[in-house]
Short mmCIF file of C-alpha atoms in Angstrom, two decimals:
data_model
loop_
_atom_site.label_atom_id
_atom_site.label_comp_id
_atom_site.label_asym_id
_atom_site.label_seq_id
_atom_site.Cartn_x
_atom_site.Cartn_y
_atom_site.Cartn_z
CA MET A 1 0.00 0.00 0.00
CA LEU A 2 2.83 2.37 0.89
CA THR A 3 4.62 1.58 -2.34
CA LYS A 4 1.53 2.31 -4.40
CA ARG A 5 1.05 5.65 -2.62
CA PHE A 6 4.68 6.66 -3.20
CA THR A 7 4.44 5.57 -6.81
CA PHE A 8 1.28 7.59 -7.39
CA TRP A 9 2.65 10.83 -5.91
CA TYR A 10 6.03 10.35 -7.58
CA GLN A 11 4.42 9.84 -10.99
CA LEU A 12 2.22 12.87 -10.37
CA ALA A 13 5.25 15.03 -9.53
CA LEU A 14 7.16 13.81 -12.57
CA THR A 15 4.12 14.48 -14.75
CA LEU A 16 3.88 18.05 -13.45
CA VAL A 17 7.60 18.64 -14.08
CA ALA A 18 7.31 17.14 -17.57
CA CYS A 19 4.25 19.26 -18.36
CA LEU A 20 5.98 22.43 -17.17
CA SER A 21 9.11 21.59 -19.17
CA LEU A 22 7.06 20.77 -22.26
CA ALA A 23 5.03 23.96 -21.90
CA GLY A 24 8.21 25.99 -21.56
CA CYS A 25 9.75 24.29 -24.58
CA LEU A 26 6.66 24.84 -26.72
CA PHE A 27 6.42 28.46 -25.64
CA VAL A 28 10.10 29.11 -26.34
CA GLN A 29 9.82 27.45 -29.76
CA ARG A 30 6.81 29.59 -30.56
CA GLN A 31 8.63 32.74 -29.50
CA LEU A 32 11.71 31.74 -31.49
CA LYS A 33 9.55 31.28 -34.58
CA ALA A 34 8.01 34.69 -33.94
CA GLN A 35 11.50 36.20 -33.56
CA GLU A 36 12.55 34.59 -36.83
CA ASN A 37 9.51 36.16 -38.51
CA ASP A 38 10.29 39.53 -36.88
CA SER A 39 13.90 39.31 -38.10
CA TRP A 40 12.68 38.70 -41.65
CA LEU A 41 10.27 41.65 -41.40
CA ILE A 42 12.98 43.98 -40.01
CA ASN A 43 15.48 42.87 -42.66
CA ASN A 44 12.96 43.23 -45.50
CA ALA A 45 11.79 46.62 -44.23
CA GLY A 46 15.39 47.84 -44.18
CA ARG A 47 15.89 46.40 -47.66
CA GLN A 48 12.98 48.52 -48.89
CA ARG A 49 15.03 51.63 -48.13
CA PHE A 50 17.95 50.29 -50.12
CA GLN A 51 15.73 49.32 -53.06
CA SER A 52 14.06 52.73 -53.11
CA GLN A 53 17.49 54.40 -53.18
CA LEU A 54 18.53 52.01 -55.96
CA ILE A 55 15.40 53.03 -57.90
CA VAL A 56 16.29 56.72 -57.55
CA LYS A 57 19.86 56.02 -58.66
CA ASP A 58 18.70 54.09 -61.73
CA VAL A 59 16.17 56.85 -62.55
CA LEU A 60 18.95 59.45 -62.52
CA LEU A 61 21.21 57.21 -64.62
CA LEU A 62 18.37 56.55 -67.08
CA THR A 63 17.53 60.21 -67.55
CA THR A 64 21.13 61.41 -67.81
CA SER A 65 22.68 58.59 -69.85
CA THR A 66 23.83 59.49 -73.37
CA ASN A 67 24.61 55.93 -74.40
CA GLN A 68 21.51 54.13 -75.65
CA ALA A 69 22.87 50.66 -74.86
CA ASN A 70 23.69 51.67 -71.30
CA ALA A 71 20.30 53.31 -70.97
CA LYS A 72 18.55 50.10 -72.02
CA ALA A 73 20.52 48.09 -69.46
CA VAL A 74 19.67 50.62 -66.75
CA ARG A 75 16.00 50.56 -67.74
CA ASP A 76 15.92 46.74 -67.49
CA GLU A 77 17.54 46.84 -64.07
CA LEU A 78 15.15 49.60 -62.97
CA ALA A 79 12.11 47.58 -64.04
CA ASN A 80 13.41 44.54 -62.15
CA VAL A 81 14.15 46.46 -58.94
CA LEU A 82 10.82 48.31 -59.12
CA GLY A 83 8.91 45.02 -59.39
CA ARG A 84 10.71 43.51 -56.39
CA TRP A 85 10.23 46.70 -54.39
CA GLU A 86 6.47 46.81 -55.04
CA THR A 87 6.06 43.09 -54.27
CA SER A 88 8.01 43.32 -51.01
CA GLN A 89 6.06 46.41 -49.97
CA ARG A 90 2.75 44.63 -50.55
CA ASN A 91 3.90 41.56 -48.60
CA LEU A 92 5.10 43.69 -45.69
CA ARG A 93 1.88 45.68 -45.62
CA VAL A 94 -0.24 42.52 -45.20
CA GLY A 95 2.37 40.67 -43.07
CA LYS A 96 2.99 37.90 -45.60
CA LEU A 97 6.10 35.78 -44.96
CA PRO A 98 8.13 34.00 -47.67
CA ALA A 99 7.34 30.53 -46.25
CA GLY A 100 4.11 29.56 -48.01
CA ASP A 101 0.98 31.48 -47.05
CA THR A 102 2.12 32.32 -43.51
CA ARG A 103 1.04 35.75 -42.36
CA VAL A 104 1.88 37.93 -39.37
CA ALA A 105 -0.68 40.36 -37.99
CA ASN A 106 0.69 43.91 -38.07
CA SER A 107 0.12 46.10 -35.04
CA PRO A 108 -1.94 49.32 -35.40
CA GLU A 109 1.30 51.34 -35.23
CA ILE A 110 2.84 49.33 -38.08
CA SER A 111 -0.33 49.63 -40.16
CA ALA A 112 -0.39 53.39 -39.57
CA LEU A 113 3.23 53.74 -40.74
CA PHE A 114 2.49 51.71 -43.88
CA ALA A 115 -0.49 53.97 -44.53
CA ALA A 116 1.78 57.01 -44.16
CA ALA A 117 4.37 55.58 -46.55
CA GLN A 118 1.84 54.43 -49.15
CA PRO A 119 1.22 57.85 -50.86
CA HIS A 120 4.95 58.46 -51.30
CA MET A 121 5.49 54.93 -52.59
CA ALA A 122 2.59 55.31 -55.02
CA VAL A 123 4.06 58.52 -56.47
CA ILE A 124 7.54 56.97 -56.81
CA SER A 125 6.11 53.84 -58.41
CA GLN A 126 3.80 55.75 -60.79
CA GLN A 127 6.45 58.22 -61.92
CA THR A 128 9.07 55.48 -62.32
CA ARG A 129 6.77 53.45 -64.52
CA SER A 130 6.01 56.54 -66.61
CA LEU A 131 9.77 56.94 -67.15
CA LEU A 132 10.06 53.28 -68.12
CA ASN A 133 7.42 53.85 -70.80
CA GLN A 134 9.33 56.77 -72.34
CA PRO A 135 11.21 56.01 -75.59
CA LEU A 136 15.00 55.89 -75.74
CA PRO A 137 16.59 58.24 -76.39
CA THR A 138 14.22 60.76 -74.79
CA PRO A 139 12.77 63.17 -77.41
CA ALA A 140 13.15 66.87 -76.77
CA SER A 141 9.37 67.20 -76.47
CA LYS A 142 9.34 64.72 -73.55
CA LYS A 143 12.24 66.15 -71.56
CA ALA A 144 9.98 68.42 -69.56
CA VAL A 145 7.75 65.47 -68.67
CA VAL A 146 10.80 63.41 -67.70
CA ALA A 147 12.19 66.22 -65.57
CA ALA A 148 8.86 66.60 -63.79
CA ALA A 149 8.72 62.85 -63.09
CA VAL A 150 12.26 62.86 -61.70
CA ASP A 151 11.41 65.85 -59.51
CA GLN A 152 8.34 64.03 -58.16
CA ILE A 153 10.45 60.94 -57.36
CA LEU A 154 13.13 62.95 -55.57
CA THR A 155 10.51 64.93 -53.65
CA ASN A 156 8.81 61.79 -52.31
CA GLU A 157 11.98 59.79 -51.65
CA LYS A 158 13.01 61.58 -48.44
CA PRO A 159 9.64 61.32 -46.60
CA TYR A 160 9.39 57.69 -47.73
CA LEU A 161 12.84 56.92 -46.29
CA LYS A 162 11.98 58.64 -43.00
CA THR A 163 8.76 56.67 -42.72
CA MET A 164 10.59 53.38 -43.42
CA ASP A 165 13.17 54.29 -40.73
CA ARG A 166 10.34 54.73 -38.24
CA LEU A 167 8.84 51.46 -39.47
CA VAL A 168 12.08 49.54 -38.82
CA GLU A 169 12.35 51.12 -35.36
CA GLN A 170 8.75 50.08 -34.59
CA TYR A 171 9.47 46.52 -35.72
CA GLU A 172 12.53 46.41 -33.45
CA LEU A 173 10.56 47.86 -30.51
CA GLU A 174 7.81 45.26 -30.84
CA SER A 175 10.41 42.48 -31.12
CA GLN A 176 12.07 43.66 -27.88
CA GLN A 177 8.69 43.68 -26.14
CA LYS A 178 8.12 40.06 -27.21
CA ASN A 179 11.55 39.14 -25.83
CA GLY A 180 10.58 40.69 -22.49
CA GLN A 181 7.41 38.61 -22.39
CA LEU A 182 9.44 35.48 -23.18
CA SER A 183 11.85 36.18 -20.31
CA GLY A 184 9.02 36.69 -17.81
CA THR A 185 7.27 33.50 -18.83
CA GLU A 186 10.52 31.52 -18.58
CA TRP A 187 11.09 32.76 -15.00
CA LEU A 188 7.51 31.84 -14.10
CA LEU A 189 7.88 28.31 -15.48
CA LEU A 190 11.22 27.92 -13.67
CA GLY A 191 9.65 28.99 -10.37
CA LEU A 192 6.79 26.53 -10.76
CA THR A 193 9.23 23.72 -11.61
CA LEU A 194 11.39 24.45 -8.54
CA LEU A 195 8.26 24.56 -6.36
CA VAL A 196 7.16 21.14 -7.60
CA LEU A 197 10.65 19.73 -6.97
CA ALA A 198 10.70 21.16 -3.43
CA MET A 199 7.30 19.66 -2.65
CA GLU A 200 8.47 16.35 -4.09
CA ALA A 201 11.51 16.35 -1.79
CA GLN A 202 9.43 17.19 1.28
CA LEU A 203 6.43 14.94 0.69
CA LEU A 204 8.03 12.00 -1.13
CA PHE A 205 11.75 11.67 -0.63
CA LYS A 206 11.83 12.08 3.17
CA PRO A 207 9.14 9.43 3.83
CA ALA A 208 10.82 7.22 1.25
CA VAL A 209 14.16 7.52 3.09
CA ARG A 210 12.55 6.48 6.37
CA ALA A 211 10.89 3.52 4.72
CA LEU A 212 14.17 2.60 3.05
CA ASP A 213 16.01 2.66 6.39
CA GLN A 214 13.52 0.22 7.85
CA SER A 215 13.88 -2.00 4.81
CA VAL A 216 17.68 -1.99 5.18
CA ARG A 217 17.43 -3.32 8.72
CA GLN A 218 15.17 -6.08 7.54
CA LEU A 219 17.58 -6.86 4.72
CA ASN A 220 20.49 -7.16 7.15
CA ARG A 221 18.59 -9.80 9.06
CA ALA A 222 17.84 -11.63 5.87
CA ASN A 223 21.46 -11.34 4.75
CA GLY A 224 22.59 -14.04 7.13
CA GLU A 225 20.04 -16.41 5.75
CA THR A 226 21.08 -15.51 2.23
CA GLN A 227 24.74 -16.35 2.88
CA LEU A 228 23.78 -19.89 3.71
CA ALA A 229 21.85 -20.14 0.49
CA ASN A 230 24.80 -18.66 -1.44
CA MET A 231 27.05 -21.47 -0.42
CA ALA A 232 24.63 -23.91 -1.97
CA LEU A 233 24.46 -21.80 -5.10
CA GLN A 234 28.23 -21.68 -5.62
CA GLU A 235 28.33 -25.18 -6.93
CA THR A 236 25.47 -24.39 -9.27
CA ASN A 237 27.27 -21.22 -10.41
CA GLN A 238 30.37 -23.22 -11.22
CA THR A 239 28.35 -25.44 -13.51
CA LEU A 240 26.67 -22.43 -15.10
CA GLN A 241 30.06 -20.76 -15.63
CA GLU A 242 31.35 -23.74 -17.53
CA THR A 243 28.22 -23.81 -19.65
CA GLN A 244 28.51 -20.08 -20.28
CA ASP A 245 32.12 -20.37 -21.42
CA LYS A 246 31.11 -23.04 -23.87
CA LEU A 247 28.29 -20.88 -25.21
CA LEU A 248 30.64 -17.89 -25.54
CA ARG A 249 33.12 -19.89 -27.57
CA GLU A 250 30.35 -21.08 -29.88
CA SER A 251 28.98 -17.53 -30.13
CA ALA A 252 32.44 -16.19 -31.00
CA LEU A 253 32.80 -18.78 -33.74
CA ARG A 254 29.39 -17.86 -35.18
CA HIS A 255 30.25 -14.17 -34.97
CA GLN A 256 33.53 -14.71 -36.82
CA GLN A 257 31.67 -16.71 -39.45
CA GLN A 258 29.20 -13.83 -39.91
CA LEU A 259 32.06 -11.35 -40.20
CA ASN A 260 33.74 -13.48 -42.84
CA GLU A 261 30.49 -13.74 -44.79
CA GLN A 262 30.02 -9.98 -44.54
CA ILE A 263 33.54 -9.42 -45.88
CA VAL A 264 32.81 -11.73 -48.81
CA ARG A 265 29.60 -9.86 -49.59
CA MET A 266 31.39 -6.53 -49.36
CA ALA A 267 34.20 -7.79 -51.60
CA ALA A 268 31.67 -8.99 -54.15
CA LEU A 269 29.92 -5.62 -54.01
CA MET A 270 33.20 -3.74 -54.47
CA GLN A 271 34.23 -6.02 -57.33
CA GLY A 272 30.84 -5.54 -58.97
CA GLN A 273 31.18 -1.78 -58.63
CA GLU A 274 34.62 -1.82 -60.20
CA ASP A 275 33.43 -4.03 -63.06
CA GLU A 276 30.48 -1.73 -63.66
CA ARG A 277 32.76 1.33 -63.52
CA LYS A 278 35.04 -0.30 -66.07
CA ARG A 279 32.14 -1.17 -68.37
CA LEU A 280 30.63 2.31 -68.12
CA SER A 281 34.04 3.89 -68.70
CA TYR A 282 34.57 1.86 -71.88
CA ASP A 283 31.00 2.58 -73.05
CA LEU A 284 31.44 6.30 -72.52
CA HIS A 285 34.84 6.42 -74.17
CA ASP A 286 34.23 4.08 -77.10
CA GLY A 287 30.52 4.80 -77.61
CA ILE A 288 29.37 8.28 -76.68
CA GLY A 289 32.90 9.70 -76.90
CA GLN A 290 33.38 8.46 -80.47
CA MET A 291 29.95 9.75 -81.53
CA LEU A 292 30.67 13.17 -80.05
CA THR A 293 34.05 13.25 -81.78
CA GLY A 294 32.29 12.43 -85.06
CA GLN A 295 29.85 15.28 -84.45
CA LYS A 296 32.77 17.60 -83.78
CA LEU A 297 34.42 16.64 -87.06
CA LEU A 298 31.15 17.12 -88.97
CA VAL A 299 30.67 20.56 -87.43
CA GLU A 300 34.26 21.58 -88.18
CA HIS A 301 33.86 20.53 -91.85
CA LEU A 302 30.85 22.74 -92.40
CA ARG A 303 31.64 25.22 -95.12
CA SER A 304 30.40 28.70 -95.92
CA VAL A 305 29.87 29.42 -92.23
CA HIS A 306 31.20 32.93 -92.81
CA LEU A 307 28.33 33.56 -95.22
CA LEU A 308 25.74 32.99 -92.53
CA PRO A 309 24.17 35.91 -90.65
CA GLU A 310 25.93 36.95 -87.48
CA LYS A 311 23.32 35.31 -85.25
CA GLU A 312 23.72 31.95 -87.00
CA GLN A 313 27.52 32.29 -86.83
CA ASN A 314 27.27 32.85 -83.07
CA THR A 315 24.98 29.83 -82.81
CA TYR A 316 27.50 27.76 -84.79
CA ALA A 317 30.33 28.87 -82.49
CA SER A 318 28.25 28.07 -79.40
CA LEU A 319 27.39 24.64 -80.81
CA LYS A 320 31.02 23.89 -81.52
CA GLU A 321 32.09 25.01 -78.05
CA LEU A 322 29.32 22.94 -76.45
CA ILE A 323 30.43 19.82 -78.33
CA LEU A 324 34.04 20.36 -77.21
CA LYS A 325 32.96 20.81 -73.58
CA THR A 326 30.76 17.73 -73.78
CA ILE A 327 33.64 15.66 -75.18
CA GLN A 328 35.89 16.85 -72.36
CA GLU A 329 33.24 16.13 -69.73
CA VAL A 330 32.69 12.61 -71.12
CA ARG A 331 36.45 12.05 -70.98
CA ASN A 332 36.57 13.28 -67.38
CA VAL A 333 33.67 11.04 -66.35
CA SER A 334 35.20 8.04 -68.15
CA ASN A 335 38.56 8.70 -66.54
CA ASN A 336 37.02 9.03 -63.05
CA LEU A 337 35.18 5.74 -63.49
CA MET A 338 38.26 3.77 -64.53
CA PRO A 339 41.43 5.78 -65.29
CA PRO A 340 43.52 3.96 -67.92
CA VAL A 341 46.71 5.30 -66.40
CA LEU A 342 46.03 3.24 -63.25
CA SER A 343 46.21 -0.08 -65.08
CA ASP A 344 48.90 1.08 -67.53
CA PHE A 345 51.39 2.91 -65.28
CA GLY A 346 50.40 2.27 -61.68
CA LEU A 347 49.10 4.00 -58.58
CA GLU A 348 51.39 7.03 -58.31
CA PRO A 349 50.89 8.32 -61.90
CA ALA A 350 47.13 7.78 -61.51
CA LEU A 351 47.09 9.85 -58.32
CA ARG A 352 49.06 12.62 -59.99
CA GLN A 353 46.61 12.66 -62.89
CA LEU A 354 43.66 12.76 -60.44
CA VAL A 355 45.20 15.63 -58.48
CA GLU A 356 46.01 17.56 -61.65
CA GLN A 357 42.42 17.17 -62.90
CA GLN A 358 40.81 18.14 -59.58
CA SER A 359 43.15 21.09 -59.11
CA ARG A 360 42.33 22.35 -62.59
CA GLN A 361 38.58 22.04 -61.98
CA THR A 362 38.45 23.48 -58.44
CA GLY A 363 41.40 25.88 -58.36
CA LEU A 364 42.72 24.33 -55.11
CA ALA A 365 46.42 23.79 -54.48
CA MET A 366 47.11 20.04 -54.50
CA GLN A 367 50.39 18.12 -54.32
CA VAL A 368 51.43 14.48 -54.43
CA HIS A 369 54.48 13.35 -52.46
CA ALA A 370 55.60 9.82 -53.28
CA ASN A 371 58.64 7.55 -53.12
CA GLN A 372 59.46 4.47 -55.23
CA ALA A 373 56.93 5.70 -57.80
CA ASP A 374 57.99 3.16 -60.41
CA MET A 375 57.09 0.10 -58.32
CA ARG A 376 53.94 -1.72 -59.38
CA LEU A 377 51.62 -3.30 -56.82
CA ASP A 378 48.92 -5.91 -56.94
CA LYS A 379 45.98 -4.78 -59.06
CA ALA A 380 43.49 -5.04 -56.19
CA ILE A 381 45.73 -2.92 -53.93
CA GLU A 382 46.20 -0.24 -56.60
CA ILE A 383 42.47 -0.01 -57.30
CA GLY A 384 41.50 -0.02 -53.61
CA VAL A 385 44.05 2.64 -52.57
CA TYR A 386 43.15 4.79 -55.60
CA ARG A 387 39.43 4.69 -54.69
CA ILE A 388 40.22 5.61 -51.09
CA ALA A 389 42.32 8.58 -52.21
CA GLN A 390 39.63 9.62 -54.70
CA GLU A 391 36.93 9.59 -52.01
CA ALA A 392 39.12 11.43 -49.48
CA ILE A 393 39.93 14.18 -52.00
CA ASN A 394 36.25 14.54 -52.93
CA ASN A 395 35.32 14.83 -49.23
CA ALA A 396 37.97 17.50 -48.69
CA ILE A 397 36.71 19.48 -51.70
CA LYS A 398 33.03 19.23 -50.70
CA HIS A 399 33.13 19.62 -46.93
CA ALA A 400 36.49 20.90 -45.65
CA GLN A 401 36.49 24.43 -47.18
CA ALA A 402 40.22 24.01 -47.64
CA ASN A 403 42.59 25.69 -50.09
CA GLU A 404 45.43 23.13 -49.87
CA ILE A 405 45.32 19.34 -50.13
CA ASP A 406 48.41 17.11 -49.80
CA ILE A 407 48.62 13.43 -50.77
CA ASP A 408 51.48 11.36 -49.33
CA LEU A 409 52.23 7.91 -50.78
CA ARG A 410 54.99 6.00 -48.99
CA LEU A 411 56.04 2.50 -50.00
CA SER A 412 58.33 0.25 -47.98
CA ASP A 413 59.16 -3.44 -47.99
CA SER A 414 56.34 -4.34 -45.61
CA ARG A 415 53.59 -1.76 -46.03
CA LEU A 416 52.01 0.97 -48.15
CA LEU A 417 51.03 4.25 -46.48
CA LEU A 418 48.52 6.70 -48.00
CA ALA A 419 47.73 10.01 -46.26
CA VAL A 420 45.37 12.71 -47.55
CA SER A 421 45.58 15.97 -45.57
CA ASP A 422 43.85 19.34 -45.91
CA ASN A 423 44.00 22.68 -44.09
CA GLY A 424 40.22 23.12 -43.88
CA GLN A 425 37.79 23.70 -41.03
CA GLY A 426 37.88 20.16 -39.67
CA LEU A 427 34.90 18.56 -37.94
CA THR A 428 33.46 21.61 -36.17
CA ASN A 429 29.74 21.00 -35.78
CA ALA A 430 27.08 18.30 -35.60
CA ALA A 431 26.19 18.59 -39.29
CA THR A 432 29.81 18.03 -40.32
CA LYS A 433 30.27 15.19 -37.83
CA GLY A 434 27.35 13.45 -39.54
CA ILE A 435 29.81 12.84 -42.38
CA LEU A 436 31.46 10.19 -40.16
CA ASN A 437 28.50 7.90 -40.73
CA GLY A 438 28.20 8.62 -44.45
CA HIS A 439 28.63 6.16 -47.28
CA GLY A 440 31.93 7.71 -48.39
CA LEU A 441 33.83 7.04 -45.15
CA HIS A 442 32.11 3.67 -44.82
CA ASN A 443 33.38 2.64 -48.26
CA MET A 444 36.91 3.81 -47.42
CA ARG A 445 36.91 1.77 -44.19
CA GLU A 446 35.59 -1.32 -45.96
CA ARG A 447 38.11 -1.06 -48.80
CA ALA A 448 40.94 -0.79 -46.27
CA ARG A 449 39.59 -3.76 -44.32
CA LEU A 450 39.31 -5.88 -47.48
CA LEU A 451 43.02 -5.24 -48.05
CA ASN A 452 43.84 -6.19 -44.41
CA GLY A 453 44.67 -2.54 -43.85
CA VAL A 454 44.03 0.06 -41.15
CA PHE A 455 41.94 3.19 -41.76
CA ARG A 456 42.32 6.27 -39.53
CA LEU A 457 40.61 9.68 -39.55
CA ALA A 458 42.05 12.55 -37.51
CA SER A 459 40.49 16.01 -37.35
CA GLU A 460 40.52 19.07 -35.11
CA PRO A 461 38.33 22.19 -35.43
CA ASN A 462 40.06 24.72 -37.71
CA GLU A 463 43.11 22.43 -37.88
CA GLY A 464 42.18 20.41 -40.97
CA THR A 465 41.54 16.72 -41.51
CA ARG A 466 43.93 13.82 -42.22
CA VAL A 467 42.89 10.46 -43.64
CA THR A 468 45.52 7.71 -43.25
CA VAL A 469 45.43 4.20 -44.68
CA THR A 470 48.12 1.58 -44.03
CA ILE A 471 48.14 -1.55 -46.21
CA PRO A 472 50.46 -4.49 -45.36
CA LEU A 473 52.54 -5.80 -48.26
CA ASN A 474 53.92 -8.95 -46.61
CA MET A 475 51.69 -11.17 -48.77
CA VAL A 476 52.14 -12.69 -52.20
CA GLU A 477 49.06 -10.93 -53.52
CA ALA A 478 45.98 -9.16 -52.25
CA PRO A 479 43.06 -11.40 -51.24
CA THR A 480 40.66 -12.00 -54.10
CA LEU A 481 36.94 -12.69 -53.94
CA GLU A 482 37.48 -16.40 -54.68
CA THR A 483 40.08 -16.67 -51.89
CA MET A 484 37.71 -15.08 -49.39
CA LYS A 485 34.90 -17.46 -50.35
CA LYS A 486 37.17 -20.47 -49.77
CA GLU A 487 38.21 -19.11 -46.36
CA VAL A 488 34.57 -18.66 -45.33
CA VAL A 489 33.68 -22.18 -46.44
#
C-alpha cells in the first residue's frame, strides 16, 4: 500500500515537471519562430530603403545617360528592382512571410506607418513606370515630362525613407517587447518547476528515506540467511560458468563466421562496382565519346559558315564550343570511373593525374608526395588505394572548405602508407560530424579492411583533416573474392 502511494505521488510530480518543461519548450519554440519572422520583417523593411534608393539612382542614370545601350541596361535593371520593391512592400503591408501562405498580424502602429508611406510609394512607383514607358533616347518634347517625373520621385523619396526608418524602429521595438514577455514567462515556469521539486523532496523523498532505512534493517537480518543459500548456489554457479564459457566460444565462432560472410559480400559488391565502372568507362569512351568526336568533325567541316548571318555564326560557335565541352566532360567522367593510367602505369601516376584534374577544376592547391613511384603493386591494392584517395579528395573538396590538399604515398618493404591531408575547417559542428557515418567514409573503411589494412581519420576544429590508410605488403598478392569465399567455407 505504501509503495503504491509513493508511486502515485512520484508519478504525479514527474508528470507536473514534464508538463511544465514541455510547456516551456513549446512556448520558447513559438517565440523563437516569432522572432525569426520579426527578423525577416525587419530585414525586409530595411531592404525597402535600399531598393528605393537604388530606384532613384537608376532613374537618374536613365535620364542622364547618353549611351543608348547603357540606358537600355539601366531601364531593365530599374524595371526589375521596381517590381521587387512593389512586391516586397505589398507583402510587408499585409504581413505575408516568404514561407508559403504564412502571415503575421501587423500592429496598429505598423499599419499606420504603412499607410503614411503608401502615398509616397505610389508617387515613386507611378512616376518610375512613366519613365520606363518613355522612348530611348528621350525626345526633346518629352524632356519636360521626364524632368517633372524625376522631380516628383526625388521629392517623395526623403519622406518615404523617414517613414521606413520609423517602421524599422517600430518593428525592433515590438520584437524587444516580445523578448521581455518570453523572459518573464521563462522565469515563471522555472519557479513553478522548482516549487514542484521542493514539494516532491518534502512529501516523497523524506518518507521514502525512512521507509528505506527500515527495509535496510530487515535486509540485514535476511542477509545471514542468504549467505547460507549462497554457499549452496556456488556449486550451481560453477556449472553455469562452464556452460557459459562453452556458449561464448560457440557464439564467437558464429560471430567470426558472420564477419567473414560480410567481408565476402562486401568484396563482391566492391568487385561488382569496379566491373560496372570499367564497363561504363569503356561505353562512354568508345561509344558516346566516339559519336561526339564524329559530331565535332562534322561541325568543323561545315563550309560557308562565314556567309551565314551573325546570329547563325554565333549559334554555330556556341554549338562547336558545347560539343568540345561535352567531349571533355565525357572524358573526365570516363577517366574518373576507370582511369587507364592506373592499369597502364600504376598508382602514383594515376594519383598525380587525379590531383592535376581536380586542381584544374576546383582551383585548389594540391600536391602528391611519393617515393618508389615506379614500383607496381597488386591490381586489387592499386584499385583499392586509388578509390580511397579519390573519395578522401572529394570529401575535402566538398566539406572541408580548404585551399590546400596534400597526398602522401609511402612505399616500404612491408607496407604501403597513403595520407590525404587538408588545411580546412575540420569537424566543427554536428552537421559536419554526420559525415562520419556517411557512405563515403564507410566505403573507405571497408576497402581498407578488405586489403587487411588500417583506416584512420584525424580532425581538429580549424586544424584540418587527415585520412591515413596503411596496407600491409607482406603477402604474395591481395586477397581475391574467390580466396575469401574459400576461407569462409
